[in-house]
Coordinates of C-alpha atoms and ligand atoms in Angstrom, one line a residue:
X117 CA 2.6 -20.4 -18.9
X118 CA 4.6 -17.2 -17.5
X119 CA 4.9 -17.0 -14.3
X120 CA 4.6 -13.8 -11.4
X121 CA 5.4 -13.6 -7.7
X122 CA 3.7 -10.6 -5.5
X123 CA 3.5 -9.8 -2.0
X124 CA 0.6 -8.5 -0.4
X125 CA -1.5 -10.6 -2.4
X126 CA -4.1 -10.9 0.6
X127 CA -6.2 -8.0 -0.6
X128 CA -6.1 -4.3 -2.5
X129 CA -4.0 -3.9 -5.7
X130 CA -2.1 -7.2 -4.7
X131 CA -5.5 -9.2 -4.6
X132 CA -6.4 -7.3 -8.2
X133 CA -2.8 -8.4 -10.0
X134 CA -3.4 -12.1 -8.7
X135 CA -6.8 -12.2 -10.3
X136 CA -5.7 -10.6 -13.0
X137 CA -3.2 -12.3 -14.3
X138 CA -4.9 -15.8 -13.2
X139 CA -7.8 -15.2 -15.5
X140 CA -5.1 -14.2 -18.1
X141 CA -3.2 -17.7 -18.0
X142 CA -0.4 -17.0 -15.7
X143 CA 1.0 -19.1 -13.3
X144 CA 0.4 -16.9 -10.3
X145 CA 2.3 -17.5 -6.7
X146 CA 0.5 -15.1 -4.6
X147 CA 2.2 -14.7 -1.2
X148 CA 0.3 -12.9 1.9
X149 CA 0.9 -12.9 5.8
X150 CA -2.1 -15.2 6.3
X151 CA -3.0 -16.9 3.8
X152 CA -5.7 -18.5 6.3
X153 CA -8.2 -15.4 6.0
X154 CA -7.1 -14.4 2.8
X155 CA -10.9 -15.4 1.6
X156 CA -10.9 -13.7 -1.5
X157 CA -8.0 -14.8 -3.2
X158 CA -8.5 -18.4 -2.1
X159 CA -11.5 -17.9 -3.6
X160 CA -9.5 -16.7 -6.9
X161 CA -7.7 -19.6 -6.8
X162 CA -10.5 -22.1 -6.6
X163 CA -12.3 -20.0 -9.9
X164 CA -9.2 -20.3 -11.7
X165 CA -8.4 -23.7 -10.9
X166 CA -11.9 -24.7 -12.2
X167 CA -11.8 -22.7 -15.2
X168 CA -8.4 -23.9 -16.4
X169 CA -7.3 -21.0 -16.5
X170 CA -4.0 -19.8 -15.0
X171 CA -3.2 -21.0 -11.5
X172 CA -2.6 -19.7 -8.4
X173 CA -0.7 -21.0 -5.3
X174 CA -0.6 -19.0 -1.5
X175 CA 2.6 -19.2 0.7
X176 CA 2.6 -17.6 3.9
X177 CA 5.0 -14.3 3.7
X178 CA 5.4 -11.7 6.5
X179 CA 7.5 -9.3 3.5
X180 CA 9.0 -7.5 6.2
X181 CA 10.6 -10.8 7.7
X182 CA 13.8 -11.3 5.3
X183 CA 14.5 -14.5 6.5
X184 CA 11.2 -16.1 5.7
X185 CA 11.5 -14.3 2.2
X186 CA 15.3 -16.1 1.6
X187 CA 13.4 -19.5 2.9
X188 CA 10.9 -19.0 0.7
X189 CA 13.4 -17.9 -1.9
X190 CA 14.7 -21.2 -1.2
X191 CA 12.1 -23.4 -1.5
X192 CA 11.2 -22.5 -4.7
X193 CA 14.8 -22.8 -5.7
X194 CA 14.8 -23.9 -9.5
X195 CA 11.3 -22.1 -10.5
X196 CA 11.8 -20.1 -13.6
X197 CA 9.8 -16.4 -12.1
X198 CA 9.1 -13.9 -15.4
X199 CA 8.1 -11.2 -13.2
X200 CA 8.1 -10.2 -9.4
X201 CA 6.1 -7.3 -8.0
X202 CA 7.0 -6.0 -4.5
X203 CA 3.6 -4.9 -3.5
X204 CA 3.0 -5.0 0.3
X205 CA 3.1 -1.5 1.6
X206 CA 1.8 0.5 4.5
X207 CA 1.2 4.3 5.2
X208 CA 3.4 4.4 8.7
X209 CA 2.5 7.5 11.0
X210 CA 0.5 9.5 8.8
X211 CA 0.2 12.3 10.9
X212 CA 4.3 12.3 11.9
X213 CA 5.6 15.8 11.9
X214 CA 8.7 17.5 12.6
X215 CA 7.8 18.5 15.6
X216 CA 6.7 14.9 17.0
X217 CA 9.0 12.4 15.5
X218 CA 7.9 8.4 15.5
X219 CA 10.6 6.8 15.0
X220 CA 9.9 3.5 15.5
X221 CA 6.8 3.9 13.3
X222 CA 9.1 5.8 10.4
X223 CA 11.6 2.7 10.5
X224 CA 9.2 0.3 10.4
X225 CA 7.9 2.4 7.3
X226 CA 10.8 1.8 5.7
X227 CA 11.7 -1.4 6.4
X228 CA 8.1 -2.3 4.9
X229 CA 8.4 0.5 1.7
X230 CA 12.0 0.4 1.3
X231 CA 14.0 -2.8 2.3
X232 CA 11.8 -5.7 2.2
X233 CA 11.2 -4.6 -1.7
X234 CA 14.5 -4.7 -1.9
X235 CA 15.2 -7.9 0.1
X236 CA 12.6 -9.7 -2.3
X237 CA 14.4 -8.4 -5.5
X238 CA 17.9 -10.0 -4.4
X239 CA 15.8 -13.3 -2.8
X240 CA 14.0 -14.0 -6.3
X241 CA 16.9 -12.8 -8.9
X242 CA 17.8 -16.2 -9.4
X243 CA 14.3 -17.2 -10.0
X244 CA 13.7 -14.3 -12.9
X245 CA 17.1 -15.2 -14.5
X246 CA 15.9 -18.6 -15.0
X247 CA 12.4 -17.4 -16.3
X248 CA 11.9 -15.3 -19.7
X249 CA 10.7 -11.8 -19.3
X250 CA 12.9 -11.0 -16.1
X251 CA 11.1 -7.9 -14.4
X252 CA 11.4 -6.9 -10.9
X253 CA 8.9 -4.4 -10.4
X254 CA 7.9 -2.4 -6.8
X255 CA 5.0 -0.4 -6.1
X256 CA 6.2 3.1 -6.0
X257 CA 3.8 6.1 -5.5
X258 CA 2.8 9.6 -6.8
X259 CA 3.7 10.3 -3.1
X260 CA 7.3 9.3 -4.0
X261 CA 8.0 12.1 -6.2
X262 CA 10.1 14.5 -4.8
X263 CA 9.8 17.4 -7.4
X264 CA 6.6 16.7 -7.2
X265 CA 5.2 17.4 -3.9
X266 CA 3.1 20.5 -3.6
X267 CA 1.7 19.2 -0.7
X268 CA 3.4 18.3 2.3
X269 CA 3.0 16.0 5.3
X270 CA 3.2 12.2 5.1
X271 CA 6.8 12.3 5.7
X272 CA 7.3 8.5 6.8
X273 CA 5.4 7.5 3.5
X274 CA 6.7 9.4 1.1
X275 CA 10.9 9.4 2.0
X276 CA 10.1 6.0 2.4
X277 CA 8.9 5.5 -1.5
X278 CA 11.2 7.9 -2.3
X279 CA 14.2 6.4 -1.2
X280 CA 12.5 2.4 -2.5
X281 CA 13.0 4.5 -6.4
X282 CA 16.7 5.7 -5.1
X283 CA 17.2 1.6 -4.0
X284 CA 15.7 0.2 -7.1
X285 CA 17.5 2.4 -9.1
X286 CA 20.2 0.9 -8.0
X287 CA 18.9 -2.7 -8.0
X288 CA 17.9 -2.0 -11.7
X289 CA 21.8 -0.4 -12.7
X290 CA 23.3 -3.7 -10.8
X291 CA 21.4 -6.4 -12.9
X292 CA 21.7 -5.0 -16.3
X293 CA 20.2 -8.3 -17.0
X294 CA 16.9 -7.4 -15.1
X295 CA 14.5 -5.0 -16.7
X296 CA 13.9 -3.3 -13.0
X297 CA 11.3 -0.6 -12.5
X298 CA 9.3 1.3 -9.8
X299 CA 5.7 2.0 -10.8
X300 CA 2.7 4.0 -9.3
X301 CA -0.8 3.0 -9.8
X302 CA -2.8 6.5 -9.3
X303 CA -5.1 6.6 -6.4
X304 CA -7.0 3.5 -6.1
X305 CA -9.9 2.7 -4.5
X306 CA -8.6 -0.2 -1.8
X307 CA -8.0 0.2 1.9
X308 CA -4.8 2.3 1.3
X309 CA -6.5 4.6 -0.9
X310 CA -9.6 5.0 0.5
X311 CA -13.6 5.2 -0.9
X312 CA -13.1 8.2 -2.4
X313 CA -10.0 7.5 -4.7
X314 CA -11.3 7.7 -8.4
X315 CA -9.8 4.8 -9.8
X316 CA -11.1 1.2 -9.0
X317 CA -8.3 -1.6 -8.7
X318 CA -9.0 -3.3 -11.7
X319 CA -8.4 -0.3 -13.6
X320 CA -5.3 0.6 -12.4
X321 CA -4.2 -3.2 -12.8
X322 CA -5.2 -3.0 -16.1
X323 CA -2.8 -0.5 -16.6
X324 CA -0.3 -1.5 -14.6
X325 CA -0.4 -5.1 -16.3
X326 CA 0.1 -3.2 -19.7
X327 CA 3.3 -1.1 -18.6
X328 CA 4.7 -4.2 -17.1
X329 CA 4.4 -5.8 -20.6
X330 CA 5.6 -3.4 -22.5
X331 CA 8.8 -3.0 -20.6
X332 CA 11.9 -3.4 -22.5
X333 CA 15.5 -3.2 -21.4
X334 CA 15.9 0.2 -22.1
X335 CA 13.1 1.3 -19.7
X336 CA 15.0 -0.5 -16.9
X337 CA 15.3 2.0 -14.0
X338 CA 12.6 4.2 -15.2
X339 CA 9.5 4.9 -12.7
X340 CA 6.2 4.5 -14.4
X341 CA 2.5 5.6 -14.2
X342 CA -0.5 3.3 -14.7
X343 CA -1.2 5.2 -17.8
X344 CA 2.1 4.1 -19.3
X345 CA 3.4 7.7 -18.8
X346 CA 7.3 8.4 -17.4
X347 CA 6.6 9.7 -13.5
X348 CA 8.5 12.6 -12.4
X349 CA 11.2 11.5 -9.7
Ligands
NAP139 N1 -4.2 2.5 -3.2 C1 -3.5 3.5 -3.6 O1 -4.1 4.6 -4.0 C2 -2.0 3.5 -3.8 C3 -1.4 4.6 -4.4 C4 0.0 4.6 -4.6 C5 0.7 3.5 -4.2 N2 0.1 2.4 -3.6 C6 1.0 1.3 -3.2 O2 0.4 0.1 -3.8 C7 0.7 -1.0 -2.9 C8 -0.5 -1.8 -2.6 O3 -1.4 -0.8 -2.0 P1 -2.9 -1.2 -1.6 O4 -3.7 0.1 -2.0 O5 -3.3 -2.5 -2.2 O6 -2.8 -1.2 0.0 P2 -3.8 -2.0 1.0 O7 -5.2 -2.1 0.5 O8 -3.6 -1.3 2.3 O9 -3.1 -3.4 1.1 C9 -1.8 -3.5 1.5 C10 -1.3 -4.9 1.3 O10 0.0 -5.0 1.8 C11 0.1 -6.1 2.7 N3 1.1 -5.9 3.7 C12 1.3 -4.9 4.5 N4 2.4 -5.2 5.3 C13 2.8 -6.4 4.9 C14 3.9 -7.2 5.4 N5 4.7 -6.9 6.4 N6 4.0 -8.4 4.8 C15 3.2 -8.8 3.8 N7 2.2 -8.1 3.3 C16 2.0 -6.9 3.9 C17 -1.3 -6.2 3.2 O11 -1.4 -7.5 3.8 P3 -2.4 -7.9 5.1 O12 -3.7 -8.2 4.4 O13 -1.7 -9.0 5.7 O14 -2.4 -6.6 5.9 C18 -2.1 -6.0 2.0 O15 -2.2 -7.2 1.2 C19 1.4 -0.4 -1.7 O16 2.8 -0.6 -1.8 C20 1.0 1.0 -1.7 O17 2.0 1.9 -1.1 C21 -1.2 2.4 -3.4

């Protein structure tokens, strides 16, 4: 049974992968900051534990707490991972200009967006070089690319995506023996994206799912649409 480990498995996208790959046969291990009200994926996890299918367990992960995610990393010490998704994400101070600077809210933005991806990656490497597929994979964004933003604003979101691609980049040169990449799921239709985003999760997980299988060694480092297309940096 592979095996996948996400953050922000509480709801949105994360919430979509978990059932997802559940109903596909995975072993999933979901982790969320309280698992307590996640309702809906323990409700995942009781469906898939009485169809047979996959499974799903729920630890308790604050992603922005490195600590708790090199305990966890340590309690699951000798589980084979074949892929781990860095998930969890906020928007920060949306309206943040440079004339009215948050900087508390910006750092927190990036250690959310930028460094607890990152932390997770170097937690769970151990794990995914024990398992077989070995991909490390962070939710990016459209908002990340820098040649291509047309339209301004959202500065504390999008330098902090933007500099999660420069980090994983790095991450994914480091561990050749990682397949490593950053990917964007279009504007979806969760609490991020909104009600009036055109795509609905389990489309974009569909997708996502499909680009995350048909990763290979040489697309390590690459950053990756839902559609399976290359994204512009
Ligand atoms: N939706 C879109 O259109 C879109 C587009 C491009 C990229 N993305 C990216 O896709 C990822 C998922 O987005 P989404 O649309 O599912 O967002 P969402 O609906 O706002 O859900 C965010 C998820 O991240 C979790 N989270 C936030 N901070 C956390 C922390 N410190 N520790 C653990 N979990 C934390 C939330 O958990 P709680 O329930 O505990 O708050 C929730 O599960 C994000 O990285 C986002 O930037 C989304």
């Amino acid at each position: 049974m592979p095996s996948v480990l996400l953050t922000g498995a509480s709801r949105g996208l994360g919430l979509e992968f978990a059932r997802q790959y559940a109903a596909d046969g995975w072993h999933v291990i979901g982790t969320c900051r309280d698992p307590a009200g996640a309702t809906e994926l323990q409700a995942i996890c009781r469906q898939a534990a009485g169809r047979n299918d996959g499974k799903i367990e729920i630890h308790a992960l604050d992603a922005g707490d490195f600590a708790a995610v090199a305990a966890l990393a340590e309690r699951l010490s000798g589980v084979a991972l074949d892929v781990v998704i860095a998930n969890a994400g906020i928007w920060g101070p949306r309206s943040m200009s440079a004339e009215q600077i948050d900087a508390p809210g910006w750092a927190e933005t990036f250690r959310i967006n930028t460094m607890a991806p990152l932390a997770l990656a170097g937690a769970f490497r151990p794990h995914l070089e024990r398992g077989t597929q070995r991909k490390a994979l962070a939710l990016s964004s459209a908002l990340a690319s820098i040649g291509g933003n047309s339209s301004g604003g959202l500065y504390a979101y999008r330098s902090s995506k933007a500099a999660l691609n420069a980090a994983w980049r790095s991450f994914a040169v480091d561990h050749p023996q990682l397949i490593a990449a950053v990917l964007q799921p279009g504007w979806v239709r969760t609490d991020m994206g909104g009600p009036g985003a055109p795509l609905a999760p389990a489309q974009s997980i569909a997708g996502l799912r499909r680009v995350i299988a048909g990763l290979t060694p040489a697309n390590s480092g690459g950053f990756y649409s839902h559609d399976g297309s290359t994204h512009e940096w």
